[in-house]
Structures are given as structure tokens and as C-alpha cells.
Coordinates of C-alpha atoms in Angstrom, one line a residue:
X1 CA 21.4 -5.2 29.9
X2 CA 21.1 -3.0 32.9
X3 CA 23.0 0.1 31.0
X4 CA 20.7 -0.6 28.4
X5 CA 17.8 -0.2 30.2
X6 CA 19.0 2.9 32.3
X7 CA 20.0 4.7 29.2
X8 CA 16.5 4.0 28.0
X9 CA 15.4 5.8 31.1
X10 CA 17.5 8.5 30.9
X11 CA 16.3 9.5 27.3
X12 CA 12.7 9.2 28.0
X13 CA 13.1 11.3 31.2
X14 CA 15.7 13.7 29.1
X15 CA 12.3 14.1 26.4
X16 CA 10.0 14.5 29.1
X17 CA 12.1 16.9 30.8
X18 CA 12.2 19.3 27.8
X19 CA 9.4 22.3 27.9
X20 CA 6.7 22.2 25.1
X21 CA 6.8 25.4 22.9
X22 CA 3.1 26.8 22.5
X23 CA 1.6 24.8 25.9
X24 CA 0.1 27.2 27.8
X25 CA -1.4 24.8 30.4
X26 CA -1.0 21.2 31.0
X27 CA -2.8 18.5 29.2
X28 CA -5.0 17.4 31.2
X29 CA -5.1 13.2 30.9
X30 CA -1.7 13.4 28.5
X31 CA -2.3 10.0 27.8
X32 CA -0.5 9.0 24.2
X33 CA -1.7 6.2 22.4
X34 CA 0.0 4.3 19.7
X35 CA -1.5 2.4 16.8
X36 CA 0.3 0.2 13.7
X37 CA -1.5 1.9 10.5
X38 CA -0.1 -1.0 8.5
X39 CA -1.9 -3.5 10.8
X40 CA -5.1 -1.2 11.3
X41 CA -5.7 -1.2 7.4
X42 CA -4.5 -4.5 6.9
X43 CA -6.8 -6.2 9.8
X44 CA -9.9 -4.4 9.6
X45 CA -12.4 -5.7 7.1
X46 CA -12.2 -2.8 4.7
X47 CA -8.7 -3.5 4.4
X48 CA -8.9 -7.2 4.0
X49 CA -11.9 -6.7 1.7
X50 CA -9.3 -3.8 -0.4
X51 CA -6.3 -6.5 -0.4
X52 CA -8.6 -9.3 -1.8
X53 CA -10.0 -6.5 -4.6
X54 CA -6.1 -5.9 -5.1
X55 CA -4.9 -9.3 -5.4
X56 CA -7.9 -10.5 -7.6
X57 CA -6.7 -7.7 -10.1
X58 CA -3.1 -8.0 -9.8
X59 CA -4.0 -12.0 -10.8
X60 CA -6.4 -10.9 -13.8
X61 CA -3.6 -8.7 -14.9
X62 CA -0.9 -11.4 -14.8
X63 CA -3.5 -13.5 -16.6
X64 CA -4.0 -11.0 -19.1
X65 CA -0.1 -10.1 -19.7
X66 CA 0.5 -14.2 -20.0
X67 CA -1.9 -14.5 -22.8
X68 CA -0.8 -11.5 -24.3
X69 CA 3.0 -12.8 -24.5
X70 CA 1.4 -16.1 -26.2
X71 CA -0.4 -14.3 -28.7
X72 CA 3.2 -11.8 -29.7
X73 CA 5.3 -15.0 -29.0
X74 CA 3.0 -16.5 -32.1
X75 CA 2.7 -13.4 -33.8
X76 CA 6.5 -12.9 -33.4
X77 CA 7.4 -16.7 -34.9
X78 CA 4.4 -16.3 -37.6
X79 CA 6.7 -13.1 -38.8
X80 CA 9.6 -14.8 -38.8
X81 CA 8.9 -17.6 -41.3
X82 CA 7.6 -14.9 -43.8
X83 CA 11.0 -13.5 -43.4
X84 CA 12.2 -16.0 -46.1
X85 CA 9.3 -15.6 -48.2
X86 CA 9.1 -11.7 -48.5
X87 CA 10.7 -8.5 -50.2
X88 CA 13.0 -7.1 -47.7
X89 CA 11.1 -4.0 -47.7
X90 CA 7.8 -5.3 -47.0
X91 CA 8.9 -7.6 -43.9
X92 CA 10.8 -4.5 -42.4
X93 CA 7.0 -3.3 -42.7
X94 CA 5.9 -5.6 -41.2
X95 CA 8.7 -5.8 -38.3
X96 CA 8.5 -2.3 -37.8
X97 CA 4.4 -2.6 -37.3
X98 CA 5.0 -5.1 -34.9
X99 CA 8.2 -3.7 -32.8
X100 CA 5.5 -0.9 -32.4
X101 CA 2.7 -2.9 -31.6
X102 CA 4.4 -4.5 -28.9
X103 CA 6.1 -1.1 -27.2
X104 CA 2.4 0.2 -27.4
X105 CA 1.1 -3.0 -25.7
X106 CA 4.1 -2.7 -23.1
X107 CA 3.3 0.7 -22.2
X108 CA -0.6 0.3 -21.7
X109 CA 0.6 -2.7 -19.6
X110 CA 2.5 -0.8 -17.5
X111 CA -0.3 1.7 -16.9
X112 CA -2.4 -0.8 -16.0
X113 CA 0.3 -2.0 -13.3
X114 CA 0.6 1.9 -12.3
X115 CA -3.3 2.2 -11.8
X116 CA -3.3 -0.8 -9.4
X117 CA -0.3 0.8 -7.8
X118 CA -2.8 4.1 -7.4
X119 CA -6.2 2.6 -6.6
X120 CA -3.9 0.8 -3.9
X121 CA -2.9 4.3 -2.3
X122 CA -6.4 5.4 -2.7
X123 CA -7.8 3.0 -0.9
X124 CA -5.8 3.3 2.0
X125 CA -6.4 7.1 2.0
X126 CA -9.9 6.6 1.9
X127 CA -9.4 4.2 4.3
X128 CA -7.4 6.6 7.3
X129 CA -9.8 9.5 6.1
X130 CA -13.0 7.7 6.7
X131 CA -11.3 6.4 10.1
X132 CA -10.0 8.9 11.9
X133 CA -13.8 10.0 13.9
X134 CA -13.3 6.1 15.4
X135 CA -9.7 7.0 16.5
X136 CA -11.0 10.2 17.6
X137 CA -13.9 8.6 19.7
X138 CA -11.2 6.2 20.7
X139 CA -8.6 9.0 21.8
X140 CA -11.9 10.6 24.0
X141 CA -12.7 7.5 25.6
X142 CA -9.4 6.6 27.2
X143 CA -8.8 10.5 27.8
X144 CA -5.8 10.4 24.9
X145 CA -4.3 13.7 23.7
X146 CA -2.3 11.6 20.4
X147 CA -1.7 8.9 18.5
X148 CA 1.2 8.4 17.1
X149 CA 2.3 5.5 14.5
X150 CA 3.7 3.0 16.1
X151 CA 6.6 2.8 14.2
X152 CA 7.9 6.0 14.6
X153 CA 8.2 5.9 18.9
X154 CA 11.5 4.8 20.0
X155 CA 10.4 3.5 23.0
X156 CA 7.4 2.5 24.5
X157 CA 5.0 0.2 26.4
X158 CA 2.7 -2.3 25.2
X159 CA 0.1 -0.8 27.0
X160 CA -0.6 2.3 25.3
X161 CA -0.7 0.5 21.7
X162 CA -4.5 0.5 21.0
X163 CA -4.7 -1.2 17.7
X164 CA -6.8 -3.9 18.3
X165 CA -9.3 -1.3 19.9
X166 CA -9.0 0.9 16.8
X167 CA -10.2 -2.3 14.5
X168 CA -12.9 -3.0 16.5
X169 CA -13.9 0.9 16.5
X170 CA -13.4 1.0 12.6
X171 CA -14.9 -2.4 11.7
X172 CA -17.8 -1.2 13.5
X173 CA -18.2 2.2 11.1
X174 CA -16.3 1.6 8.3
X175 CA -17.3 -2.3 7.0
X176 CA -15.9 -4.4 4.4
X177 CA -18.7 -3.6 2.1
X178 CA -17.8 -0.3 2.2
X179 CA -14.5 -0.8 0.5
X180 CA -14.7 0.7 -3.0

């Protein structure tokens, strides 16, 4: 355990060691921050107001694609007890018509499932667009010259993971009503 942790050390003083290309002066503060964007969105109210929106359409959706099924599953057996009772050509008709009517069915399904997948993305755009002046006023309060995500620092202390200050600061301008 000890090697681990002296290795630790010796990387972090290794990074901090190394010269900054295009720093003319030093940063005064240098304080970095960290943050978990995941738990930022996911925590504030926009973001739980964005997940509900999500979920109640993803369950309409599965609604909708269950009664759908019912309706071809009926539709499918209704066409095959005419089978016996038709010309061949007519029924192939009538198979092809619905072999069609269920690929077109299947693909506006699927977009449906793809625009829930994009309204998703938007949202969480919007979301870190419309939040970054409350990271920003968080950054100039504690004298922070970053923030980086959270889960792309390799090592760390607890301490400088301002998360629960960067809900507060979003909740406060950026509230679950505004959540499209």
C-alpha cells in the first residue's frame, strides 16, 4: 500500500513538475475544481424533472408498441384463416400488404425510439449550456481557474469536488420548470 501511495505522489509531482506551454505568468489562486456532470444533471431539478419527462415517454411508447403488436398479432392470425379460403394470388396480396404494413410500422417505431434517444441529448445540452454562468460564478467564488469532469482526473482529493455546490448554484437559476 505504501508503494502505491508513493507512486501516486511521484506522478502527481512528475505532472506538476512539467512547464505549461502558453503560461506566461502564474495563475494566481490555481485552484482546480472537479464536478460529476452525470450527477450534476441527474441531481438537479431540471434533470430530475428531464428523466421523469423521459421515462413517462419511454413508458407511453412501450404502451403504444404493446398494443400495436396485439392489433398485427390479430391482424396476422385474421390473415391466416383466409389463407384456406382465398385464391392464392389474392392472399399473397394481402400478405404482401401486410409484410409491408408491419416494416412501415417497425421503422416509424424505431424513429420514435431514436427521437427519445435525441430529445434525451438535447436536454442535457441544454442543460450544461444554460449552466455553465452558475459553474462560472462558482469557479470565481472559490478563486478556481477549472473544472474538470470528475471522471477524467486520475487522482484527486475529495475536497476539490464541488458538485453538491454546483446543484445548489444551478437549482437556484436553472429550475425544474424550466426543463423543456
Amino acid at each position: 500500500m505504501r508503494a502505491w501511495r508513493a507512486l501516486c505522489a511521484v506522478v502527481v509531482l512528475l505532472f506538476l513538475g512539467q512547464p505549461v506551454p502558453a503560461q506566461d505568468a502564474p495563475i494566481p489562486g490555481g485552484i482546480i475544481l472537479t464536478l460529476d456532470q452525470d450527477r450534476l444533471f441527474l441531481d438537479s431539478a431540471y434533470g430530475k424533472a428531464s428523466v421523469e419527462r423521459e421515462r413517462a415517454a419511454t413508458k407511453a411508447l412501450e404502451a403504444e408498441n404493446a398494443r400495436i403488436e396485439a392489433e398485427l398479432v390479430a391482424e396476422e392470425q385474421e390473415l391466416t384463416r383466409k389463407r384456406g379460403t382465398l385464391p392464392a394470388e389474392e392472399f399473397s396480396a394481402l400478405a404482401a400488404e401486410f409484410d409491408a404494413k408491419v416494416e412501415r410500422i417497425r421503422a416509424e417505431q424505431d424513429e420514435k425510439s431514436r427521437d427519445l434517444v435525441r430529445a434525451r441529448e438535447a436536454d442535457r445540452q441544454a442543460f450544461l449550456r444554460a449552466a455553465i454562468p452558475a459553474l462560472a460564478e462558482l469557479m470565481g467564488e472559490l478563486g478556481a481557474v477549472a473544472i474538470l469532469d470528475k471522471s477524467q482526473v486520475f487522482l484527486s482529493l475529495s475536497a476539490i469536488d464541488v458538485t453538491d455546490e454546483a446543484i445548489v448554484k444551478v437549482d437556484a437559476v436553472l429550475p425544474a420548470e424550466t426543463a423543456p
